[in-house]
């Protein structure tokens, strides 16, 4: 299942933001910041990554259904989806 990257621009932007948030978490740890602040920021990164993953799977499903892609393997797609749960 090859994804059309033109529809993934919001996902790419979300991942870039998450990358910046993760860099902030690393900095916070290096600076010895409060545990609560670090964990809160880390949770935000985790949520952003989860949402990006679900958006990628959703986009893939839409594209496969629109094109009636017969190469769509239900078990493989289920495995991908559950890997994010």
PDB file of N, CA and C in Angstrom:
ATOM      1  N   UNK A   1       0.844  -1.169   0.000  1.00  0.00           N
ATOM      2  CA  UNK A   1       0.000   0.000   0.000  1.00  0.00           C
ATOM      3  C   UNK A   1       0.894   1.239   0.000  1.00  0.00           C
ATOM      4  N   UNK A   2       0.976   1.888  -1.123  1.00  0.00           N
ATOM      5  CA  UNK A   2       1.766   3.109  -1.278  1.00  0.00           C
ATOM      6  C   UNK A   2       0.877   4.301  -0.996  1.00  0.00           C
ATOM      7  N   UNK A   3       1.334   5.209  -0.146  1.00  0.00           N
ATOM      8  CA  UNK A   3       0.533   6.371   0.224  1.00  0.00           C
ATOM      9  C   UNK A   3       0.808   7.562  -0.681  1.00  0.00           C
ATOM     10  N   UNK A   4      -0.246   8.317  -0.970  1.00  0.00           N
ATOM     11  CA  UNK A   4      -0.129   9.558  -1.730  1.00  0.00           C
ATOM     12  C   UNK A   4       0.321  10.650  -0.758  1.00  0.00           C
ATOM     13  N   UNK A   5       1.532  11.124  -0.909  1.00  0.00           N
ATOM     14  CA  UNK A   5       2.115  12.068   0.048  1.00  0.00           C
ATOM     15  C   UNK A   5       1.439  13.434   0.053  1.00  0.00           C
ATOM     16  N   UNK A   6       0.730  13.774  -1.017  1.00  0.00           N
ATOM     17  CA  UNK A   6       0.075  15.081  -1.043  1.00  0.00           C
ATOM     18  C   UNK A   6      -1.011  15.184   0.025  1.00  0.00           C
ATOM     19  N   UNK A   7      -1.608  14.063   0.404  1.00  0.00           N
ATOM     20  CA  UNK A   7      -2.647  14.062   1.425  1.00  0.00           C
ATOM     21  C   UNK A   7      -2.070  13.977   2.838  1.00  0.00           C
ATOM     22  N   UNK A   8      -0.769  13.789   2.941  1.00  0.00           N
ATOM     23  CA  UNK A   8      -0.144  13.593   4.249  1.00  0.00           C
ATOM     24  C   UNK A   8       0.549  14.839   4.788  1.00  0.00           C
ATOM     25  N   UNK A   9       0.376  15.969   4.145  1.00  0.00           N
ATOM     26  CA  UNK A   9       1.030  17.197   4.607  1.00  0.00           C
ATOM     27  C   UNK A   9       0.716  17.516   6.069  1.00  0.00           C
ATOM     28  N   UNK A  10      -0.548  17.419   6.512  1.00  0.00           N
ATOM     29  CA  UNK A  10      -0.819  17.688   7.929  1.00  0.00           C
ATOM     30  C   UNK A  10      -0.109  16.696   8.864  1.00  0.00           C
ATOM     31  N   UNK A  11       0.003  15.465   8.438  1.00  0.00           N
ATOM     32  CA  UNK A  11       0.696  14.452   9.245  1.00  0.00           C
ATOM     33  C   UNK A  11       2.185  14.779   9.330  1.00  0.00           C
ATOM     34  N   UNK A  12       2.765  15.163   8.228  1.00  0.00           N
ATOM     35  CA  UNK A  12       4.178  15.526   8.208  1.00  0.00           C
ATOM     36  C   UNK A  12       4.424  16.723   9.123  1.00  0.00           C
ATOM     37  N   UNK A  13       3.537  17.706   9.077  1.00  0.00           N
ATOM     38  CA  UNK A  13       3.663  18.872   9.963  1.00  0.00           C
ATOM     39  C   UNK A  13       3.552  18.464  11.429  1.00  0.00           C
ATOM     40  N   UNK A  14       2.628  17.559  11.734  1.00  0.00           N
ATOM     41  CA  UNK A  14       2.460  17.081  13.101  1.00  0.00           C
ATOM     42  C   UNK A  14       3.723  16.364  13.580  1.00  0.00           C
ATOM     43  N   UNK A  15       4.314  15.565  12.702  1.00  0.00           N
ATOM     44  CA  UNK A  15       5.538  14.846  13.076  1.00  0.00           C
ATOM     45  C   UNK A  15       6.708  15.799  13.295  1.00  0.00           C
ATOM     46  N   UNK A  16       6.769  16.863  12.510  1.00  0.00           N
ATOM     47  CA  UNK A  16       7.829  17.856  12.706  1.00  0.00           C
ATOM     48  C   UNK A  16       7.669  18.564  14.048  1.00  0.00           C
ATOM     49  N   UNK A  17       6.412  18.867  14.420  1.00  0.00           N
ATOM     50  CA  UNK A  17       6.157  19.461  15.735  1.00  0.00           C
ATOM     51  C   UNK A  17       6.552  18.494  16.848  1.00  0.00           C
ATOM     52  N   UNK A  18       6.219  17.226  16.674  1.00  0.00           N
ATOM     53  CA  UNK A  18       6.568  16.209  17.676  1.00  0.00           C
ATOM     54  C   UNK A  18       8.082  16.081  17.801  1.00  0.00           C
ATOM     55  N   UNK A  19       8.770  16.216  16.688  1.00  0.00           N
ATOM     56  CA  UNK A  19      10.232  16.156  16.710  1.00  0.00           C
ATOM     57  C   UNK A  19      10.788  17.303  17.566  1.00  0.00           C
ATOM     58  N   UNK A  20      10.213  18.486  17.418  1.00  0.00           N
ATOM     59  CA  UNK A  20      10.624  19.625  18.235  1.00  0.00           C
ATOM     60  C   UNK A  20      10.297  19.419  19.702  1.00  0.00           C
ATOM     61  N   UNK A  21       9.128  18.838  19.971  1.00  0.00           N
ATOM     62  CA  UNK A  21       8.748  18.552  21.350  1.00  0.00           C
ATOM     63  C   UNK A  21       9.694  17.532  21.983  1.00  0.00           C
ATOM     64  N   UNK A  22      10.081  16.533  21.214  1.00  0.00           N
ATOM     65  CA  UNK A  22      10.993  15.522  21.733  1.00  0.00           C
ATOM     66  C   UNK A  22      12.360  16.128  22.035  1.00  0.00           C
ATOM     67  N   UNK A  23      12.819  17.031  21.187  1.00  0.00           N
ATOM     68  CA  UNK A  23      14.076  17.731  21.455  1.00  0.00           C
ATOM     69  C   UNK A  23      13.967  18.534  22.743  1.00  0.00           C
ATOM     70  N   UNK A  24      12.785  19.114  22.987  1.00  0.00           N
ATOM     71  CA  UNK A  24      12.570  19.873  24.222  1.00  0.00           C
ATOM     72  C   UNK A  24      12.627  18.961  25.438  1.00  0.00           C
ATOM     73  N   UNK A  25      12.091  17.750  25.310  1.00  0.00           N
ATOM     74  CA  UNK A  25      12.150  16.780  26.417  1.00  0.00           C
ATOM     75  C   UNK A  25      13.603  16.439  26.736  1.00  0.00           C
ATOM     76  N   UNK A  26      14.394  16.206  25.718  1.00  0.00           N
ATOM     77  CA  UNK A  26      15.813  15.896  25.915  1.00  0.00           C
ATOM     78  C   UNK A  26      16.513  17.051  26.632  1.00  0.00           C
ATOM     79  N   UNK A  27      16.245  18.271  26.166  1.00  0.00           N
ATOM     80  CA  UNK A  27      16.830  19.456  26.807  1.00  0.00           C
ATOM     81  C   UNK A  27      16.415  19.563  28.266  1.00  0.00           C
ATOM     82  N   UNK A  28      15.148  19.317  28.523  1.00  0.00           N
ATOM     83  CA  UNK A  28      14.631  19.399  29.887  1.00  0.00           C
ATOM     84  C   UNK A  28      15.345  18.398  30.806  1.00  0.00           C
ATOM     85  N   UNK A  29      15.572  17.207  30.297  1.00  0.00           N
ATOM     86  CA  UNK A  29      16.284  16.199  31.086  1.00  0.00           C
ATOM     87  C   UNK A  29      17.723  16.626  31.342  1.00  0.00           C
ATOM     88  N   UNK A  30      18.370  17.151  30.306  1.00  0.00           N
ATOM     89  CA  UNK A  30      19.756  17.594  30.452  1.00  0.00           C
ATOM     90  C   UNK A  30      19.873  18.754  31.446  1.00  0.00           C
ATOM     91  N   UNK A  31      18.833  19.574  31.524  1.00  0.00           N
ATOM     92  CA  UNK A  31      18.838  20.725  32.425  1.00  0.00           C
ATOM     93  C   UNK A  31      18.377  20.364  33.837  1.00  0.00           C
ATOM     94  N   UNK A  32      17.941  19.112  34.017  1.00  0.00           N
ATOM     95  CA  UNK A  32      17.493  18.691  35.339  1.00  0.00           C
ATOM     96  C   UNK A  32      16.148  19.272  35.739  1.00  0.00           C
ATOM     97  N   UNK A  33      15.273  19.475  34.772  1.00  0.00           N
ATOM     98  CA  UNK A  33      13.954  20.060  35.048  1.00  0.00           C
ATOM     99  C   UNK A  33      13.091  19.130  35.882  1.00  0.00           C
ATOM    100  N   UNK A  34      12.028  19.674  36.411  1.00  0.00           N
ATOM    101  CA  UNK A  34      11.099  18.951  37.256  1.00  0.00           C
ATOM    102  C   UNK A  34      10.497  17.747  36.520  1.00  0.00           C
ATOM    103  N   UNK A  35      10.403  16.637  37.225  1.00  0.00           N
ATOM    104  CA  UNK A  35       9.901  15.385  36.658  1.00  0.00           C
ATOM    105  C   UNK A  35       8.501  15.551  36.057  1.00  0.00           C
ATOM    106  N   UNK A  36       7.635  16.256  36.757  1.00  0.00           N
ATOM    107  CA  UNK A  36       6.260  16.449  36.285  1.00  0.00           C
ATOM    108  C   UNK A  36       6.242  17.170  34.944  1.00  0.00           C
ATOM    109  N   UNK A  37       7.067  18.196  34.800  1.00  0.00           N
ATOM    110  CA  UNK A  37       7.128  18.943  33.538  1.00  0.00           C
ATOM    111  C   UNK A  37       7.634  18.063  32.400  1.00  0.00           C
ATOM    112  N   UNK A  38       8.649  17.258  32.689  1.00  0.00           N
ATOM    113  CA  UNK A  38       9.226  16.375  31.664  1.00  0.00           C
ATOM    114  C   UNK A  38       8.196  15.345  31.214  1.00  0.00           C
ATOM    115  N   UNK A  39       7.531  14.714  32.177  1.00  0.00           N
ATOM    116  CA  UNK A  39       6.547  13.680  31.844  1.00  0.00           C
ATOM    117  C   UNK A  39       5.365  14.278  31.079  1.00  0.00           C
ATOM    118  N   UNK A  40       4.938  15.469  31.456  1.00  0.00           N
ATOM    119  CA  UNK A  40       3.844  16.138  30.749  1.00  0.00           C
ATOM    120  C   UNK A  40       4.218  16.384  29.291  1.00  0.00           C
ATOM    121  N   UNK A  41       5.417  16.866  29.066  1.00  0.00           N
ATOM    122  CA  UNK A  41       5.884  17.122  27.698  1.00  0.00           C
ATOM    123  C   UNK A  41       6.041  15.813  26.921  1.00  0.00           C
ATOM    124  N   UNK A  42       6.548  14.799  27.583  1.00  0.00           N
ATOM    125  CA  UNK A  42       6.723  13.494  26.938  1.00  0.00           C
ATOM    126  C   UNK A  42       5.373  12.895  26.555  1.00  0.00           C
ATOM    127  N   UNK A  43       4.370  13.074  27.400  1.00  0.00           N
ATOM    128  CA  UNK A  43       3.021  12.593  27.084  1.00  0.00           C
ATOM    129  C   UNK A  43       2.471  13.306  25.851  1.00  0.00           C
ATOM    130  N   UNK A  44       2.768  14.586  25.718  1.00  0.00           N
ATOM    131  CA  UNK A  44       2.320  15.342  24.543  1.00  0.00           C
ATOM    132  C   UNK A  44       2.973  14.806  23.274  1.00  0.00           C
ATOM    133  N   UNK A  45       4.256  14.473  23.356  1.00  0.00           N
ATOM    134  CA  UNK A  45       4.962  13.896  22.207  1.00  0.00           C
ATOM    135  C   UNK A  45       4.340  12.561  21.829  1.00  0.00           C
ATOM    136  N   UNK A  46       4.091  11.745  22.821  1.00  0.00           N
ATOM    137  CA  UNK A  46       3.512  10.421  22.592  1.00  0.00           C
ATOM    138  C   UNK A  46       2.145  10.526  21.921  1.00  0.00           C
ATOM    139  N   UNK A  47       1.320  11.441  22.401  1.00  0.00           N
ATOM    140  CA  UNK A  47      -0.014  11.629  21.828  1.00  0.00           C
ATOM    141  C   UNK A  47       0.084  12.117  20.379  1.00  0.00           C
ATOM    142  N   UNK A  48       1.004  13.021  20.113  1.00  0.00           N
ATOM    143  CA  UNK A  48       1.182  13.535  18.753  1.00  0.00           C
ATOM    144  C   UNK A  48       1.610  12.416  17.802  1.00  0.00           C
ATOM    145  N   UNK A  49       2.500  11.547  18.266  1.00  0.00           N
ATOM    146  CA  UNK A  49       2.946  10.427  17.432  1.00  0.00           C
ATOM    147  C   UNK A  49       1.812   9.438  17.184  1.00  0.00           C
ATOM    148  N   UNK A  50       1.033   9.163  18.223  1.00  0.00           N
ATOM    149  CA  UNK A  50      -0.116   8.260  18.059  1.00  0.00           C
ATOM    150  C   UNK A  50      -1.100   8.810  17.037  1.00  0.00           C
ATOM    151  N   UNK A  51      -1.404  10.092  17.151  1.00  0.00           N
ATOM    152  CA  UNK A  51      -2.353  10.704  16.208  1.00  0.00           C
ATOM    153  C   UNK A  51      -1.812  10.676  14.780  1.00  0.00           C
ATOM    154  N   UNK A  52      -0.534  10.896  14.635  1.00  0.00           N
ATOM    155  CA  UNK A  52       0.068  10.832  13.299  1.00  0.00           C
ATOM    156  C   UNK A  52      -0.048   9.418  12.736  1.00  0.00           C
ATOM    157  N   UNK A  53       0.220   8.435  13.566  1.00  0.00           N
ATOM    158  CA  UNK A  53       0.115   7.041  13.122  1.00  0.00           C
ATOM    159  C   UNK A  53      -1.294   6.686  12.692  1.00  0.00           C
ATOM    160  N   UNK A  54      -2.280   7.080  13.494  1.00  0.00           N
ATOM    161  CA  UNK A  54      -3.665   6.804  13.131  1.00  0.00           C
ATOM    162  C   UNK A  54      -4.064   7.546  11.859  1.00  0.00           C
ATOM    163  N   UNK A  55      -3.574   8.750  11.678  1.00  0.00           N
ATOM    164  CA  UNK A  55      -3.877   9.507  10.464  1.00  0.00           C
ATOM    165  C   UNK A  55      -3.273   8.830   9.235  1.00  0.00           C
ATOM    166  N   UNK A  56      -2.086   8.268   9.387  1.00  0.00           N
ATOM    167  CA  UNK A  56      -1.451   7.561   8.271  1.00  0.00           C
ATOM    168  C   UNK A  56      -2.270   6.332   7.900  1.00  0.00           C
ATOM    169  N   UNK A  57      -2.689   5.570   8.892  1.00  0.00           N
ATOM    170  CA  UNK A  57      -3.506   4.382   8.619  1.00  0.00           C
ATOM    171  C   UNK A  57      -4.841   4.775   8.001  1.00  0.00           C
ATOM    172  N   UNK A  58      -5.455   5.815   8.529  1.00  0.00           N
ATOM    173  CA  UNK A  58      -6.732   6.281   7.993  1.00  0.00           C
ATOM    174  C   UNK A  58      -6.606   6.714   6.535  1.00  0.00           C
ATOM    175  N   UNK A  59      -5.552   7.447   6.240  1.00  0.00           N
ATOM    176  CA  UNK A  59      -5.311   7.886   4.863  1.00  0.00           C
ATOM    177  C   UNK A  59      -5.102   6.688   3.949  1.00  0.00           C
ATOM    178  N   UNK A  60      -4.354   5.716   4.426  1.00  0.00           N
ATOM    179  CA  UNK A  60      -4.134   4.508   3.645  1.00  0.00           C
ATOM    180  C   UNK A  60      -5.428   3.766   3.359  1.00  0.00           C
ATOM    181  N   UNK A  61      -6.289   3.676   4.349  1.00  0.00           N
ATOM    182  CA  UNK A  61      -7.586   3.020   4.162  1.00  0.00           C
ATOM    183  C   UNK A  61      -8.423   3.755   3.126  1.00  0.00           C
ATOM    184  N   UNK A  62      -8.500   5.073   3.253  1.00  0.00           N
ATOM    185  CA  UNK A  62      -9.273   5.868   2.300  1.00  0.00           C
ATOM    186  C   UNK A  62      -8.768   5.667   0.883  1.00  0.00           C
ATOM    187  N   UNK A  63      -7.459   5.700   0.725  1.00  0.00           N
ATOM    188  CA  UNK A  63      -6.880   5.561  -0.614  1.00  0.00           C
ATOM    189  C   UNK A  63      -7.140   4.171  -1.186  1.00  0.00           C
ATOM    190  N   UNK A  64      -7.032   3.146  -0.343  1.00  0.00           N
ATOM    191  CA  UNK A  64      -7.270   1.782  -0.819  1.00  0.00           C
ATOM    192  C   UNK A  64      -8.736   1.581  -1.202  1.00  0.00           C
ATOM    193  N   UNK A  65      -9.641   2.141  -0.414  1.00  0.00           N
ATOM    194  CA  UNK A  65     -11.062   1.998  -0.730  1.00  0.00           C
ATOM    195  C   UNK A  65     -11.430   2.776  -1.984  1.00  0.00           C
ATOM    196  N   UNK A  66     -10.864   3.955  -2.143  1.00  0.00           N
ATOM    197  CA  UNK A  66     -11.160   4.780  -3.315  1.00  0.00           C
ATOM    198  C   UNK A  66     -10.649   4.133  -4.596  1.00  0.00           C
ATOM    199  N   UNK A  67      -9.515   3.469  -4.497  1.00  0.00           N
ATOM    200  CA  UNK A  67      -8.912   2.846  -5.677  1.00  0.00           C
ATOM    201  C   UNK A  67      -9.298   1.378  -5.798  1.00  0.00           C
ATOM    202  N   UNK A  68     -10.069   0.885  -4.834  1.00  0.00           N
ATOM    203  CA  UNK A  68     -10.423  -0.536  -4.771  1.00  0.00           C
ATOM    204  C   UNK A  68      -9.176  -1.397  -4.936  1.00  0.00           C
ATOM    205  N   UNK A  69      -8.212  -1.101  -4.090  1.00  0.00           N
ATOM    206  CA  UNK A  69      -6.916  -1.784  -4.108  1.00  0.00           C
ATOM    207  C   UNK A  69      -7.072  -3.215  -3.596  1.00  0.00           C
ATOM    208  N   UNK A  70      -6.845  -4.182  -4.465  1.00  0.00           N
ATOM    209  CA  UNK A  70      -6.974  -5.581  -4.077  1.00  0.00           C
ATOM    210  C   UNK A  70      -5.773  -6.095  -3.300  1.00  0.00           C
ATOM    211  N   UNK A  71      -4.718  -5.304  -3.227  1.00  0.00           N
ATOM    212  CA  UNK A  71      -3.534  -5.738  -2.486  1.00  0.00           C
ATOM    213  C   UNK A  71      -3.676  -5.473  -0.993  1.00  0.00           C
ATOM    214  N   UNK A  72      -4.796  -4.870  -0.578  1.00  0.00           N
ATOM    215  CA  UNK A  72      -5.034  -4.566   0.823  1.00  0.00           C
ATOM    216  C   UNK A  72      -5.205  -5.863   1.602  1.00  0.00           C
ATOM    217  N   UNK A  73      -4.281  -6.132   2.486  1.00  0.00           N
ATOM    218  CA  UNK A  73      -4.313  -7.318   3.321  1.00  0.00           C
ATOM    219  C   UNK A  73      -4.915  -6.938   4.667  1.00  0.00           C
ATOM    220  N   UNK A  74      -6.097  -7.458   4.942  1.00  0.00           N
ATOM    221  CA  UNK A  74      -6.827  -7.095   6.146  1.00  0.00           C
ATOM    222  C   UNK A  74      -6.023  -7.409   7.406  1.00  0.00           C
ATOM    223  N   UNK A  75      -5.380  -8.543   7.455  1.00  0.00           N
ATOM    224  CA  UNK A  75      -4.589  -8.927   8.633  1.00  0.00           C
ATOM    225  C   UNK A  75      -3.414  -7.977   8.838  1.00  0.00           C
ATOM    226  N   UNK A  76      -2.757  -7.598   7.756  1.00  0.00           N
ATOM    227  CA  UNK A  76      -1.625  -6.682   7.845  1.00  0.00           C
ATOM    228  C   UNK A  76      -2.078  -5.305   8.336  1.00  0.00           C
ATOM    229  N   UNK A  77      -3.201  -4.841   7.811  1.00  0.00           N
ATOM    230  CA  UNK A  77      -3.734  -3.551   8.228  1.00  0.00           C
ATOM    231  C   UNK A  77      -4.152  -3.581   9.698  1.00  0.00           C
ATOM    232  N   UNK A  78      -4.776  -4.689  10.116  1.00  0.00           N
ATOM    233  CA  UNK A  78      -5.169  -4.850  11.510  1.00  0.00           C
ATOM    234  C   UNK A  78      -3.938  -4.839  12.424  1.00  0.00           C
ATOM    235  N   UNK A  79      -2.885  -5.506  11.995  1.00  0.00           N
ATOM    236  CA  UNK A  79      -1.653  -5.547  12.764  1.00  0.00           C
ATOM    237  C   UNK A  79      -1.062  -4.138  12.906  1.00  0.00           C
ATOM    238  N   UNK A  80      -1.063  -3.363  11.828  1.00  0.00           N
ATOM    239  CA  UNK A  80      -0.574  -1.983  11.878  1.00  0.00           C
ATOM    240  C   UNK A  80      -1.394  -1.144  12.849  1.00  0.00           C
ATOM    241  N   UNK A  81      -2.715  -1.281  12.730  1.00  0.00           N
ATOM    242  CA  UNK A  81      -3.613  -0.510  13.596  1.00  0.00           C
ATOM    243  C   UNK A  81      -3.366  -0.870  15.067  1.00  0.00           C
ATOM    244  N   UNK A  82      -3.293  -2.147  15.368  1.00  0.00           N
ATOM    245  CA  UNK A  82      -3.112  -2.581  16.753  1.00  0.00           C
ATOM    246  C   UNK A  82      -1.735  -2.231  17.303  1.00  0.00           C
ATOM    247  N   UNK A  83      -0.768  -2.054  16.438  1.00  0.00           N
ATOM    248  CA  UNK A  83       0.567  -1.684  16.913  1.00  0.00           C
ATOM    249  C   UNK A  83       0.565  -0.288  17.541  1.00  0.00           C
ATOM    250  N   UNK A  84      -0.444   0.518  17.203  1.00  0.00           N
ATOM    251  CA  UNK A  84      -0.557   1.857  17.768  1.00  0.00           C
ATOM    252  C   UNK A  84      -1.409   1.893  19.023  1.00  0.00           C
ATOM    253  N   UNK A  85      -2.138   0.839  19.261  1.00  0.00           N
ATOM    254  CA  UNK A  85      -3.049   0.802  20.427  1.00  0.00           C
ATOM    255  C   UNK A  85      -2.298   0.560  21.727  1.00  0.00           C
TER     256      UNK A  85
END
